[in-house]
Short mmCIF file of C-alpha atoms in Angstrom, two decimals:
data_model
loop_
_atom_site.label_atom_id
_atom_site.label_comp_id
_atom_site.label_asym_id
_atom_site.label_seq_id
_atom_site.Cartn_x
_atom_site.Cartn_y
_atom_site.Cartn_z
CA MET C 33 20.09 -20.37 23.40
CA ALA C 34 18.64 -23.10 21.13
CA HIS C 35 19.13 -23.19 17.37
CA VAL C 36 17.17 -25.41 14.92
CA PHE C 37 18.64 -25.96 11.45
CA VAL C 38 16.20 -27.33 8.89
CA ALA C 39 17.93 -29.58 6.35
CA PRO C 40 15.94 -30.64 3.31
CA HIS C 41 18.30 -33.66 2.97
CA PRO C 42 21.16 -35.21 4.95
CA ASP C 43 24.26 -33.08 4.24
CA ASP C 44 22.50 -29.75 3.43
CA VAL C 45 23.13 -28.19 6.86
CA ALA C 46 26.74 -29.38 7.02
CA LEU C 47 27.37 -27.93 3.55
CA SER C 48 25.69 -24.60 4.20
CA CYS C 49 25.95 -23.96 7.93
CA GLY C 50 28.80 -26.08 9.28
CA GLY C 51 30.91 -23.09 10.36
CA LEU C 52 28.13 -21.38 12.33
CA ILE C 53 27.11 -24.62 14.01
CA ALA C 54 30.73 -25.22 15.17
CA SER C 55 30.86 -21.64 16.54
CA LEU C 56 27.57 -22.02 18.35
CA ARG C 57 28.63 -25.31 20.02
CA GLU C 58 31.90 -23.69 21.03
CA LEU C 59 29.84 -21.09 22.87
CA GLY C 60 27.85 -23.87 24.58
CA GLN C 61 24.59 -23.17 22.72
CA ASN C 62 22.22 -25.97 21.78
CA VAL C 63 21.90 -27.10 18.13
CA THR C 64 19.36 -29.43 16.59
CA ILE C 65 19.35 -30.54 12.99
CA LEU C 66 15.89 -31.26 11.56
CA THR C 67 16.33 -33.43 8.46
CA VAL C 68 13.10 -33.37 6.48
CA PHE C 69 13.29 -35.48 3.28
CA SER C 70 15.23 -38.44 4.65
CA GLY C 71 12.87 -41.22 3.55
CA SER C 72 12.02 -43.20 0.47
CA GLY C 73 8.29 -43.26 0.93
CA ALA C 74 8.28 -47.05 1.00
CA ALA C 75 6.62 -48.97 3.84
CA GLY C 76 8.76 -50.95 6.24
CA GLY C 77 12.50 -50.96 6.73
CA ALA C 78 14.70 -48.67 8.75
CA GLY C 79 13.24 -45.23 9.37
CA GLY C 80 10.62 -45.68 6.65
CA ASN C 81 13.27 -46.93 4.19
CA GLY C 82 11.89 -50.15 2.82
CA ASN C 83 12.78 -52.09 -0.24
CA GLY C 84 12.13 -49.03 -2.39
CA SER C 85 15.40 -47.55 -1.09
CA ASN C 86 17.54 -50.52 -2.02
CA GLY C 87 20.16 -49.68 -4.59
CA ASN C 88 18.98 -52.45 -6.89
CA GLY C 89 15.40 -51.16 -6.96
CA LEU C 90 16.16 -47.60 -8.07
CA THR C 91 16.20 -46.05 -11.47
CA SER C 92 19.57 -44.81 -12.67
CA TYR C 93 18.42 -41.22 -12.18
CA GLN C 94 17.29 -41.88 -8.61
CA ARG C 95 20.71 -43.38 -7.85
CA GLU C 96 22.49 -40.39 -9.38
CA ALA C 97 20.26 -37.79 -7.70
CA LEU C 98 20.77 -39.39 -4.28
CA GLY C 99 24.54 -39.33 -4.84
CA PHE C 100 25.16 -43.04 -5.34
CA GLY C 101 26.65 -44.24 -8.60
CA THR C 102 28.74 -47.18 -9.72
CA LYS C 103 31.61 -46.12 -7.42
CA ALA C 104 29.51 -46.22 -4.24
CA LEU C 105 31.06 -48.06 -1.32
CA TRP C 106 28.58 -49.20 1.25
CA PRO C 107 29.67 -48.95 4.96
CA ALA C 108 30.14 -52.30 6.67
CA THR C 109 30.42 -50.98 10.23
CA GLU C 110 29.23 -48.01 12.22
CA ALA C 111 32.39 -46.03 12.70
CA PHE C 112 31.36 -44.09 15.83
CA ASN C 113 29.54 -46.76 17.80
CA ARG C 114 31.42 -46.93 21.08
CA ALA C 115 30.79 -50.64 21.27
CA ASP C 116 33.52 -51.03 18.67
CA ILE C 117 36.10 -49.27 20.79
CA ARG C 118 38.16 -51.83 22.71
CA ALA C 119 41.36 -49.99 23.61
CA ASP C 120 40.38 -50.09 27.30
CA TYR C 121 40.51 -53.87 27.38
CA PRO C 122 43.69 -55.95 27.76
CA GLY C 123 45.20 -56.78 24.39
CA GLY C 124 44.44 -60.03 22.69
CA PRO C 125 44.58 -61.70 19.29
CA ALA C 126 41.22 -60.35 18.36
CA ASP C 127 42.04 -56.74 19.22
CA ALA C 128 43.19 -54.11 16.72
CA GLU C 129 46.93 -53.49 16.37
CA TRP C 130 46.62 -50.12 18.06
CA ALA C 131 44.93 -51.54 21.20
CA ALA C 132 46.86 -50.78 24.38
CA ASP C 133 48.59 -53.77 26.04
CA ASP C 134 48.71 -54.36 29.80
CA ASP C 135 52.07 -52.65 30.32
CA ARG C 136 50.96 -49.46 28.59
CA LEU C 137 47.67 -49.45 30.47
CA GLU C 138 49.47 -49.82 33.80
CA ALA C 139 51.78 -46.93 32.95
CA THR C 140 48.81 -44.76 32.00
CA GLN C 141 46.98 -45.87 35.14
CA SER C 142 49.89 -44.77 37.30
CA ASP C 143 49.90 -41.36 35.67
CA ALA C 144 46.12 -41.05 36.14
CA ASP C 145 46.36 -42.04 39.80
CA ALA C 146 49.07 -39.47 40.45
CA SER C 147 47.03 -36.76 38.80
CA ALA C 148 43.86 -37.74 40.69
CA LYS C 149 45.78 -37.78 43.97
CA ARG C 150 47.10 -34.23 43.41
CA PHE C 151 43.56 -33.03 42.60
CA TRP C 152 41.67 -34.70 45.41
CA GLN C 153 44.31 -33.94 48.15
CA ARG C 154 43.04 -30.41 47.98
CA ALA C 155 39.86 -31.80 49.51
CA SER C 156 41.89 -33.71 52.15
CA TRP C 157 41.00 -37.15 50.76
CA TYR C 158 42.02 -39.30 47.84
CA ARG C 159 39.95 -40.84 45.09
CA ARG C 160 41.42 -43.23 42.52
CA ALA C 161 40.92 -42.64 38.78
CA SER C 162 40.41 -45.79 36.76
CA ILE C 163 41.22 -45.69 33.07
CA ARG C 164 39.96 -49.26 32.54
CA ASN C 165 36.53 -50.31 31.49
CA LYS C 166 35.67 -51.43 35.05
CA SER C 167 33.21 -50.11 37.58
CA LEU C 168 34.38 -48.29 40.69
CA ALA C 169 32.10 -48.15 43.73
CA GLY C 170 29.14 -49.35 41.62
CA GLN C 171 29.32 -46.42 39.17
CA ALA C 172 28.17 -46.99 35.59
CA VAL C 173 30.87 -47.70 33.05
CA MET C 174 30.59 -44.98 30.41
CA ASP C 175 31.02 -47.35 27.47
CA ASP C 176 28.09 -49.40 28.72
CA VAL C 177 25.73 -46.40 28.88
CA SER C 178 23.65 -46.35 25.66
CA THR C 179 23.48 -42.56 25.51
CA GLN C 180 27.19 -42.14 24.95
CA GLY C 181 28.17 -41.26 21.39
CA ALA C 182 26.18 -41.93 18.24
CA ILE C 183 24.06 -45.02 18.72
CA TYR C 184 22.56 -46.49 15.56
CA THR C 185 19.73 -48.94 15.65
CA ASP C 186 20.56 -52.34 14.24
CA ASP C 187 18.02 -52.10 11.50
CA VAL C 188 19.45 -48.78 10.15
CA VAL C 189 23.04 -50.11 10.25
CA ASP C 190 22.06 -53.43 8.62
CA ALA C 191 20.13 -51.52 5.95
CA ALA C 192 23.16 -49.29 5.26
CA SER C 193 25.51 -52.26 5.11
CA ALA C 194 23.15 -54.00 2.69
CA GLY C 195 23.32 -51.01 0.32
CA GLU C 196 20.08 -49.24 1.04
CA ILE C 197 20.75 -45.70 -0.13
CA VAL C 198 18.51 -43.67 2.14
CA ALA C 199 19.68 -45.64 5.22
CA ALA C 200 23.31 -45.05 4.29
CA ARG C 201 22.75 -41.29 3.96
CA ARG C 202 20.97 -41.29 7.33
CA VAL C 203 23.99 -42.97 8.97
CA GLU C 204 26.18 -40.24 7.49
CA ASP C 205 23.88 -37.61 8.99
CA GLU C 206 24.11 -39.25 12.41
CA ARG C 207 27.90 -39.32 12.22
CA PHE C 208 27.95 -35.64 11.38
CA ALA C 209 25.59 -34.80 14.22
CA TYR C 210 27.85 -36.69 16.63
CA PHE C 211 30.91 -34.88 15.19
CA ALA C 212 29.15 -31.47 15.47
CA GLU C 213 27.80 -32.22 18.99
CA ALA C 214 24.28 -31.57 17.71
CA SER C 215 21.07 -33.47 18.12
CA VAL C 216 19.32 -34.67 14.99
CA VAL C 217 15.64 -35.33 14.22
CA PHE C 218 14.57 -37.26 11.11
CA LEU C 219 11.11 -36.57 9.66
CA ASP C 220 11.65 -39.35 7.05
CA LEU C 221 9.41 -37.69 4.43
CA ALA C 222 10.03 -39.06 0.92
CA ASP C 223 12.81 -37.45 -1.14
CA ALA C 224 11.64 -35.73 -4.36
CA VAL C 225 13.08 -38.54 -6.49
CA PHE C 226 10.58 -40.84 -4.78
CA ARG C 227 7.68 -38.41 -5.31
CA GLY C 228 7.69 -38.60 -9.10
CA TYR C 229 10.28 -35.97 -10.04
CA GLU C 230 12.52 -37.28 -12.82
CA GLY C 231 15.50 -35.57 -14.41
CA ASP C 232 17.23 -32.37 -13.43
CA ASP C 233 14.67 -30.21 -15.28
CA GLN C 234 11.95 -31.42 -12.91
CA LEU C 235 14.11 -31.67 -9.81
CA LEU C 236 15.36 -28.12 -10.21
CA GLY C 237 12.17 -26.70 -11.70
CA PRO C 238 8.79 -25.53 -10.31
CA VAL C 239 7.13 -27.46 -7.54
CA ARG C 240 4.12 -29.52 -8.79
CA GLU C 241 0.71 -28.25 -7.69
CA ASP C 242 -0.04 -31.53 -5.97
CA ASP C 243 3.25 -31.52 -4.00
CA GLU C 244 2.45 -29.55 -0.81
CA ALA C 245 5.08 -28.14 1.52
CA PRO C 246 5.29 -29.96 4.88
CA ILE C 247 4.30 -26.82 6.72
CA SER C 248 2.22 -28.34 9.51
CA ILE C 249 4.74 -31.04 10.51
CA LEU C 250 7.65 -28.54 10.34
CA ARG C 251 5.73 -25.99 12.42
CA ARG C 252 4.95 -28.61 15.04
CA GLU C 253 8.50 -29.93 15.30
CA ILE C 254 10.12 -26.47 15.28
CA ALA C 255 7.73 -25.12 17.94
CA ARG C 256 8.29 -28.26 20.08
CA LEU C 257 12.04 -27.51 20.09
CA GLU C 258 11.39 -23.90 21.24
CA PRO C 259 14.28 -22.37 19.27
CA SER C 260 15.71 -18.91 19.69
CA TYR C 261 16.39 -19.05 15.94
CA VAL C 262 15.33 -21.43 13.18
CA TYR C 263 17.38 -21.61 10.02
CA LEU C 264 15.80 -22.67 6.69
CA PRO C 265 17.19 -22.80 3.12
CA LEU C 266 16.73 -19.88 0.75
CA GLY C 267 16.31 -22.31 -2.13
CA VAL C 268 19.35 -21.12 -4.11
CA GLY C 269 19.61 -23.64 -6.91
CA ASN C 270 15.84 -24.14 -6.97
CA HIS C 271 15.78 -27.80 -5.84
CA VAL C 272 12.14 -28.62 -5.23
CA ASP C 273 12.76 -29.96 -1.69
CA HIS C 274 14.62 -26.82 -0.78
CA GLN C 275 11.80 -24.71 -2.21
CA LEU C 276 9.28 -26.54 -0.05
CA CYS C 277 11.37 -25.95 3.11
CA ARG C 278 11.74 -22.26 2.21
CA GLU C 279 7.97 -22.09 1.77
CA ALA C 280 7.57 -23.45 5.31
CA GLY C 281 9.82 -20.68 6.65
CA VAL C 282 7.89 -18.00 4.75
CA SER C 283 4.64 -19.52 6.12
CA LEU C 284 5.94 -19.12 9.70
CA LEU C 285 6.62 -15.44 9.11
CA ALA C 286 3.05 -15.02 7.76
CA GLU C 287 1.46 -16.51 10.87
CA PRO C 288 -0.21 -14.13 13.27
CA ARG C 289 0.63 -14.32 16.93
CA SER C 290 -1.48 -16.98 18.68
CA TRP C 291 -3.37 -15.80 21.75
CA VAL C 292 -4.54 -19.18 22.93
CA MET C 293 -1.43 -20.84 24.42
CA PRO C 294 0.60 -18.03 22.84
CA GLY C 295 3.07 -19.04 20.17
CA PRO C 296 6.32 -17.25 19.44
CA GLU C 297 6.77 -14.12 17.38
CA TRP C 298 8.43 -15.66 14.31
CA ALA C 299 9.77 -12.37 12.89
CA GLY C 300 13.28 -12.11 14.25
CA ARG C 301 13.54 -15.83 14.85
CA VAL C 302 13.30 -17.09 11.27
CA VAL C 303 16.60 -17.04 9.41
CA PHE C 304 17.38 -18.17 5.88
CA TYR C 305 20.69 -19.72 4.86
CA GLU C 306 22.38 -19.80 1.41
CA ASP C 307 22.33 -23.30 -0.05
CA PHE C 308 25.87 -24.53 -0.69
CA PRO C 309 27.19 -25.59 -3.22
CA TYR C 310 24.41 -24.00 -5.33
CA ALA C 311 25.34 -20.54 -3.96
CA TYR C 312 29.01 -21.22 -4.97
CA TRP C 313 28.18 -22.49 -8.42
CA ASN C 314 25.79 -19.54 -9.08
CA GLU C 315 27.96 -16.93 -7.33
CA PHE C 316 24.90 -15.92 -5.33
CA GLN C 317 25.23 -12.54 -3.58
CA SER C 318 21.72 -11.03 -3.19
CA LEU C 319 18.09 -11.96 -2.84
CA ASP C 320 17.42 -10.50 -6.27
CA ALA C 321 19.09 -13.61 -7.75
CA LEU C 322 16.33 -15.85 -6.39
CA PRO C 323 13.55 -16.88 -8.85
CA ALA C 324 10.75 -14.32 -9.20
CA GLY C 325 8.21 -14.68 -6.41
CA ALA C 326 10.34 -16.87 -4.21
CA LEU C 327 9.75 -14.66 -1.12
CA ASP C 328 6.39 -13.14 -2.09
CA GLY C 329 4.68 -14.82 0.89
CA ILE C 330 6.63 -12.75 3.44
CA PRO C 331 4.12 -10.21 4.79
CA ALA C 332 4.50 -6.51 4.45
CA GLY C 333 6.40 -5.01 7.38
CA ILE C 334 8.93 -7.88 7.65
CA GLU C 335 12.25 -7.65 5.85
CA LEU C 336 15.33 -9.80 5.45
CA THR C 337 18.79 -8.40 6.14
CA PRO C 338 22.17 -10.13 5.66
CA ARG C 339 24.35 -10.95 8.67
CA TYR C 340 27.74 -12.55 8.49
CA ALA C 341 29.20 -15.28 10.65
CA ASP C 342 32.99 -15.22 10.98
CA ILE C 343 34.07 -18.83 10.58
CA ALA C 344 37.84 -18.36 10.31
CA ASP C 345 38.42 -20.53 13.39
CA GLN C 346 35.90 -23.19 12.23
CA LEU C 347 36.55 -23.35 8.49
CA GLU C 348 38.66 -26.53 8.56
CA ARG C 349 36.20 -28.16 10.91
CA LYS C 350 33.44 -27.39 8.45
CA VAL C 351 35.45 -29.10 5.69
CA ARG C 352 36.01 -32.12 7.87
CA GLY C 353 32.28 -32.35 8.72
CA ILE C 354 31.25 -32.22 5.02
CA ALA C 355 33.78 -34.97 4.22
CA MET C 356 31.72 -37.33 6.41
CA TYR C 357 29.07 -37.44 3.70
CA GLU C 358 31.13 -39.76 1.56
CA SER C 359 28.19 -40.69 -0.68
CA GLN C 360 27.93 -37.08 -1.91
CA ILE C 361 31.52 -35.87 -2.28
CA ASP C 362 32.35 -37.33 -5.68
CA ARG C 363 29.05 -36.41 -7.28
CA LEU C 364 29.05 -32.80 -5.99
CA PHE C 365 32.78 -31.97 -6.16
CA GLY C 366 34.78 -34.73 -7.68
CA GLY C 367 36.68 -35.53 -4.46
CA VAL C 368 37.52 -34.30 -0.98
CA LYS C 369 40.24 -31.84 -2.09
CA PRO C 370 38.03 -30.03 -4.64
CA MET C 371 35.33 -29.89 -2.01
CA GLY C 372 37.64 -28.23 0.52
CA ASP C 373 38.80 -25.76 -2.15
CA ALA C 374 35.20 -24.85 -2.97
CA VAL C 375 34.24 -24.37 0.69
CA ARG C 376 37.26 -22.08 1.30
CA LYS C 377 36.74 -20.05 -1.84
CA ARG C 378 33.06 -19.44 -1.09
CA ALA C 379 33.74 -18.54 2.52
CA GLN C 380 36.47 -16.13 1.46
CA SER C 381 34.24 -14.53 -1.15
CA VAL C 382 31.37 -14.06 1.31
CA GLY C 383 33.73 -12.58 3.91
CA THR C 384 35.04 -10.12 1.35
CA VAL C 385 31.59 -8.99 0.27
CA GLY C 386 30.53 -8.58 3.91
CA ARG C 387 33.74 -6.80 4.85
CA VAL C 388 34.32 -9.29 7.63
CA GLY C 389 38.03 -9.57 6.99
CA ALA C 390 37.86 -13.35 7.31
CA PRO C 391 36.10 -16.36 5.82
CA ALA C 392 32.34 -16.13 6.53
CA GLU C 393 28.89 -17.59 6.02
CA ARG C 394 25.99 -15.26 5.22
CA TYR C 395 22.51 -15.57 6.79
CA TRP C 396 19.36 -13.58 5.97
CA HIS C 397 17.64 -12.64 9.22
CA SER C 398 13.97 -11.60 9.37
CA PHE C 399 13.19 -8.42 11.25
CA VAL C 400 10.57 -5.72 11.62
CA PRO C 401 12.09 -2.29 10.71
#
């Protein structure tokens, strides 16, 4: 099973779908996050984030809309890059205080050897287990393999350290993907605040006629990933970027089945999620609460029905994942604790409405009656 979650911006999927993603990964199913509007629209720089994304070059509204105000703290290091982990090396003056010294490493090595011996004796031979960052029998050392953990390109990390807003948000998205054990794809299309939308009235208002939904690029990327289900925002809260992603999902449902190199039947695969925290702020409970005409493009014969994901076991993991988006927490919630309270309250409310008997997330699945 493969699941693709379309995020208008970094943090949207963690906020809205973090519980379901954790449950899916616990079941061993594949998850990909497709982050759409992760760029500034400026040429050059990391991931399409050129000088236009630098904190000093933004208007005050752009800084506020992206979640960065005067209290922003720019990351100086990439927290999950395994190159920074040195506990496997003998201690020295340059090592962190928590780094293991030689005596502790030897004690741990003895325990590891004893455990390995008990295991391999079942096969009538013995294999030593090395806990140190050294090669045995020519095997690759895991910390030297570039595919281990979240690996950020130098230009993205340097940009984030220098205070480039879009690059910093992208690093947060990579950290969450690593935490959630999901893959992440960045389309780097320009955020609405870089496409001429100014002020909340415009950002949360109707989409401009000249601002087209990225239907073709989303269709291509989603089809390439061959998902069993693709999850897109309902557009609760009416943010223009969320509306455009919803329009792409409605467009998929309206597509006829292709007979040349047959494409998938999208009905049954397309799922819409409730945008958090907008759904919490608006106490969203039914599709009737969406703006008039929001789902008019869904063809006759296809309906949406609510299904509930029990996230009781994953609720605190969801809260922890959202907390990784440090740039957004104060602006959206006023701190980590209020964020956790809001996530728990919304999950409990949804679970009560759905008679789940536990905290839940609600998804609107397409189907043919």
